[in-house]
Short mmCIF file of C-alpha atoms and ligand atoms in Angstrom, two decimals:
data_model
loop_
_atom_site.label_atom_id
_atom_site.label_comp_id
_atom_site.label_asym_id
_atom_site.label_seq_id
_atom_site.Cartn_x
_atom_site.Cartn_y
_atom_site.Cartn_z
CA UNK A 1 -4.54 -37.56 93.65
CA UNK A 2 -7.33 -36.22 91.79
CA UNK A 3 -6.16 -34.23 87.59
CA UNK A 4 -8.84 -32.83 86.21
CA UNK A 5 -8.00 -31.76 82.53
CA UNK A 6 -10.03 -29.61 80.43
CA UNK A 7 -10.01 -29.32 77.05
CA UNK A 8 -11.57 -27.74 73.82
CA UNK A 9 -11.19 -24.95 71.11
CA UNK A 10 -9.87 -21.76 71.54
CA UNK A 11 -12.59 -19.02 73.30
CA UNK A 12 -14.55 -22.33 74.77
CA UNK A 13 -14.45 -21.35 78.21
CA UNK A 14 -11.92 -23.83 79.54
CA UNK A 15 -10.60 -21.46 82.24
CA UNK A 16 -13.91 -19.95 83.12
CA UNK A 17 -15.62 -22.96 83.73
CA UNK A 18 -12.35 -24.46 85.06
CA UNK A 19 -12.03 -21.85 88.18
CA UNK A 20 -15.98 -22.25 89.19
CA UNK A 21 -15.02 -26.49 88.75
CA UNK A 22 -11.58 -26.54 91.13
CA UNK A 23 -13.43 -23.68 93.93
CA UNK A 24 -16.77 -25.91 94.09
CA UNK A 25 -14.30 -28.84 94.78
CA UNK A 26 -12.15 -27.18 96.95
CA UNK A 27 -8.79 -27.91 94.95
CA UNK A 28 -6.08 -26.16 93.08
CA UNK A 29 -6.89 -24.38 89.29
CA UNK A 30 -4.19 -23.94 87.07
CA UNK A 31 -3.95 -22.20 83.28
CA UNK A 32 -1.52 -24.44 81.29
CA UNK A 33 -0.85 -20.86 78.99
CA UNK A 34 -0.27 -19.25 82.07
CA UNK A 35 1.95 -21.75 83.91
CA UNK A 36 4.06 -21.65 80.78
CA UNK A 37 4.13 -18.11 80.55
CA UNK A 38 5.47 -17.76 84.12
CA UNK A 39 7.92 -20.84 83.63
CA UNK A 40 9.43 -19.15 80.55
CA UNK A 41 9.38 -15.62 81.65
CA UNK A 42 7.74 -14.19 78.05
CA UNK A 43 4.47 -14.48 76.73
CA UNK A 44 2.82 -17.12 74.25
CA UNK A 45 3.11 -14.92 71.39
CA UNK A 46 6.49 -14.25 72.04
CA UNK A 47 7.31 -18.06 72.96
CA UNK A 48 5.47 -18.36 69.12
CA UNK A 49 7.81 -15.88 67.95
CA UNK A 50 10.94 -16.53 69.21
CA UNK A 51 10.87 -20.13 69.45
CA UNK A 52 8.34 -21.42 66.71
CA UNK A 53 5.04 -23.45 67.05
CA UNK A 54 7.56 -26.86 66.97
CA UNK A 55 9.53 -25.78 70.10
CA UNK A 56 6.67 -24.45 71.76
CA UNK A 57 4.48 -27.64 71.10
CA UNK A 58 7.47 -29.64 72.97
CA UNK A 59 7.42 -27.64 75.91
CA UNK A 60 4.02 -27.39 76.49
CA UNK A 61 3.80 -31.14 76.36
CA UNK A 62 6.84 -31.09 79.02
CA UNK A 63 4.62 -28.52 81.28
CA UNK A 64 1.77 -30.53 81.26
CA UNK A 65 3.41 -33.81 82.10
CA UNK A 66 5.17 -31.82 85.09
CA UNK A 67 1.93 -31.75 86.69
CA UNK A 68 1.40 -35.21 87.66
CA UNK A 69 4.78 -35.60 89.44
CA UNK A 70 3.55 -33.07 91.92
CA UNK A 71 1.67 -35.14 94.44
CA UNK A 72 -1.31 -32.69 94.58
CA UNK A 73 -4.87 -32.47 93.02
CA UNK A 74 -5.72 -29.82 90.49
CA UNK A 75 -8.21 -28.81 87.58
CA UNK A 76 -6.00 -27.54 84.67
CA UNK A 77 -6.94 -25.70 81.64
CA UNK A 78 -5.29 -26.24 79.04
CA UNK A 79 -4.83 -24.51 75.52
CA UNK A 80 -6.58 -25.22 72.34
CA UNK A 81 -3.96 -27.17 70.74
CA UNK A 82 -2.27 -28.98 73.94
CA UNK A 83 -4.32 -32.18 73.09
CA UNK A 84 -3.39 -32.20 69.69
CA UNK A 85 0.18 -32.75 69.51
CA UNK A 86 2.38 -35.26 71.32
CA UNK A 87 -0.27 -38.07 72.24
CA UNK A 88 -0.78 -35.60 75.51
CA UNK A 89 -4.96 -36.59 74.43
CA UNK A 90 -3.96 -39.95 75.50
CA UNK A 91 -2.01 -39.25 78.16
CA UNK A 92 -4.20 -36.95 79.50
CA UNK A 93 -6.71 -39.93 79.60
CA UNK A 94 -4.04 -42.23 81.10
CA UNK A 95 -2.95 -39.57 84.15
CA UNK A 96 -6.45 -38.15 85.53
CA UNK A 97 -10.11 -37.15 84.31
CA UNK A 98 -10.28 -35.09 81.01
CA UNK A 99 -13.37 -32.87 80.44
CA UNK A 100 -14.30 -31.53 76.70
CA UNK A 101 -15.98 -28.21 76.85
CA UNK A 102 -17.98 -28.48 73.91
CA UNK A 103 -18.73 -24.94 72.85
CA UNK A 104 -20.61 -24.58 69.61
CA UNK A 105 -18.70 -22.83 66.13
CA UNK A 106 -20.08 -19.76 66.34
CA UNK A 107 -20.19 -18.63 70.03
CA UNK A 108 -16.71 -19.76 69.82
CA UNK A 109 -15.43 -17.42 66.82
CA UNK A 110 -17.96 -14.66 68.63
CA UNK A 111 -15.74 -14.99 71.64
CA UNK A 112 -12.70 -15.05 69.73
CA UNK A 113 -13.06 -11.60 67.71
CA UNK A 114 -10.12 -9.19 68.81
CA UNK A 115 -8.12 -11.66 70.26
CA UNK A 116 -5.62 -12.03 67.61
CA UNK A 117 -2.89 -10.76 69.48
CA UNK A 118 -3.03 -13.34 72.25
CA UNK A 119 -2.98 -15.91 70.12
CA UNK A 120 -0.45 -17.00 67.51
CA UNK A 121 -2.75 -19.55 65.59
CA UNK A 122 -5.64 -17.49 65.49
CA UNK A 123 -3.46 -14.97 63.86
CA UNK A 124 -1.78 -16.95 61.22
CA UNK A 125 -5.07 -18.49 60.47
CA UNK A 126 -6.52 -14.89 59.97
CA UNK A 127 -3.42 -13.99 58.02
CA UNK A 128 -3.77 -17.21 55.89
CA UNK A 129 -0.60 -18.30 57.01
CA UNK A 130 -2.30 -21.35 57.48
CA UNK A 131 -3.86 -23.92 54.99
CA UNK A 132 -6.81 -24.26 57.18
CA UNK A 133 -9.77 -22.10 58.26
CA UNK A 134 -10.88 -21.40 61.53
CA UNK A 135 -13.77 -23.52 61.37
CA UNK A 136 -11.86 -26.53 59.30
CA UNK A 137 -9.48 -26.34 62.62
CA UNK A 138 -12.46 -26.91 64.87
CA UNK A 139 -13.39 -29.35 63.08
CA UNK A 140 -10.51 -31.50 63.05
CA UNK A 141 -9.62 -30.63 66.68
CA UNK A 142 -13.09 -31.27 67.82
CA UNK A 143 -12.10 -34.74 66.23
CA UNK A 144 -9.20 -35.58 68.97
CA UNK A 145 -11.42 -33.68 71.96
CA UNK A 146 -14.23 -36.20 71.86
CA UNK A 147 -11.81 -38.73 73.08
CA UNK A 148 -12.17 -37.05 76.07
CA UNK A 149 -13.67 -39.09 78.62
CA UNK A 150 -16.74 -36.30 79.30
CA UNK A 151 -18.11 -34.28 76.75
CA UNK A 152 -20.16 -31.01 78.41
CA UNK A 153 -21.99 -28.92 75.95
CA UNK A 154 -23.93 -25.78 76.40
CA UNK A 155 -26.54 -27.72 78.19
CA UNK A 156 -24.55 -29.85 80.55
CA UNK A 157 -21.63 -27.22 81.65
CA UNK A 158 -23.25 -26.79 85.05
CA UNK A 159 -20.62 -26.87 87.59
CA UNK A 160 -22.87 -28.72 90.57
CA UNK A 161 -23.85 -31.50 88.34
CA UNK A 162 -20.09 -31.98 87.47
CA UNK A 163 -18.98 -31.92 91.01
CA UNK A 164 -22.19 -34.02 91.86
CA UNK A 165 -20.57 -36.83 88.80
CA UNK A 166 -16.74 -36.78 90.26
CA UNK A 167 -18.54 -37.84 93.71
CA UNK A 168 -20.66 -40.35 93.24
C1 S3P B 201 -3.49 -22.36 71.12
C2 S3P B 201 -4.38 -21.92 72.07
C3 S3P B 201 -3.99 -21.01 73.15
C4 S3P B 201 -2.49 -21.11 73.45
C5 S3P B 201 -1.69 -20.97 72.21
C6 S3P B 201 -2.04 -22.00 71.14
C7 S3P B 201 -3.99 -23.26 70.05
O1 S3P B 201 -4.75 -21.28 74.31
O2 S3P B 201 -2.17 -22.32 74.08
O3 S3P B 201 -1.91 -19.67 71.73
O4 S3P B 201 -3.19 -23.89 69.34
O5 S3P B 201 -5.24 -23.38 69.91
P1 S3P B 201 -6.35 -20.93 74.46
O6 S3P B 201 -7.11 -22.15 74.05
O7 S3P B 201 -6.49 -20.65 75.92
O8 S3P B 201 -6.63 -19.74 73.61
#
């Protein structure tokens, strides 16, 4: 079986670059926010709302390690903060391939202007709800995505030279 995680900030590209990875390899793609929006029948911010960031943190974990117990191979992207909470960084590493996409501060918060409403944490950070800033969450986040076991910046997030690395 072949897991292929991907992981990074918020607005780094993960399911972009995730859907050109799994077609040029021929396998399955899958959104972790996605997959858990379908599984729970509401959306993140109302998962966020109704449940809290504790709850949701739980099930995400559970959603991701449901993925390995289905005997198939996949590229998943998964949110922002799935690596962060849980040891799911770890066992990410333990159950397949993990990927960083290393996408630099300021494209990132580029991408991420008028998305507030998709996403709980960039919300509450924008709100101040939050003791940190955006860029103080990157920061320490970016801290627990270099354990991945493949960092791909700007310069290295070319799909054929990734496929070309899982094959040889
Ligand atoms: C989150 C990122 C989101 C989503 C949720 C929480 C985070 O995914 O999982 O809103 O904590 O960074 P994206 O990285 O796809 O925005």
């Amino acid at each position: 079986m072949r897991a292929i995680y991907l992981v990074g900030f918020m607005g780094s590209g993960k399911s972009t670059f995730g859907k050109k990875l799994a077609d040029g390899l021929g396998i399955a793609f899958y959104d972790l926010d996605q997959v858990i929006e379908s599984k729970a029948g509401i959306t993140i911010p109302q998962l966020f709302q109704e449940w809290g960031e504790i709850r949701f943190r739980e099930y995400e974990a559970e959603v991701l390690r449901s993925f390995v117990k289905e005997d198939k191979d996949f590229v998943l992207a998964c949110g922002g903060g799935t690596p962060c909470f849980h040891d799911s960084m770890d066992w990410m590493n333990a159950h397949g391939y993990t990927f960083f996409i290393d996408t630099p501060f300021a494209e990132t918060e580029e991408r991420l202007k008028g998305t507030e409403a998709n996403r709980p944490v960039l919300k509450a950070l924008r709100q101040g709800k939050n003791d940190d800033s955006l860029h103080q969450l990157y920061i320490k986040r970016r801290e627990i995505y270099l354990q991945a076991a493949s960092i791909l910046g700007p310069e290295s997030l070319n799909v054929n030279e990734v496929i070309h690395m899982l094959n040889s």
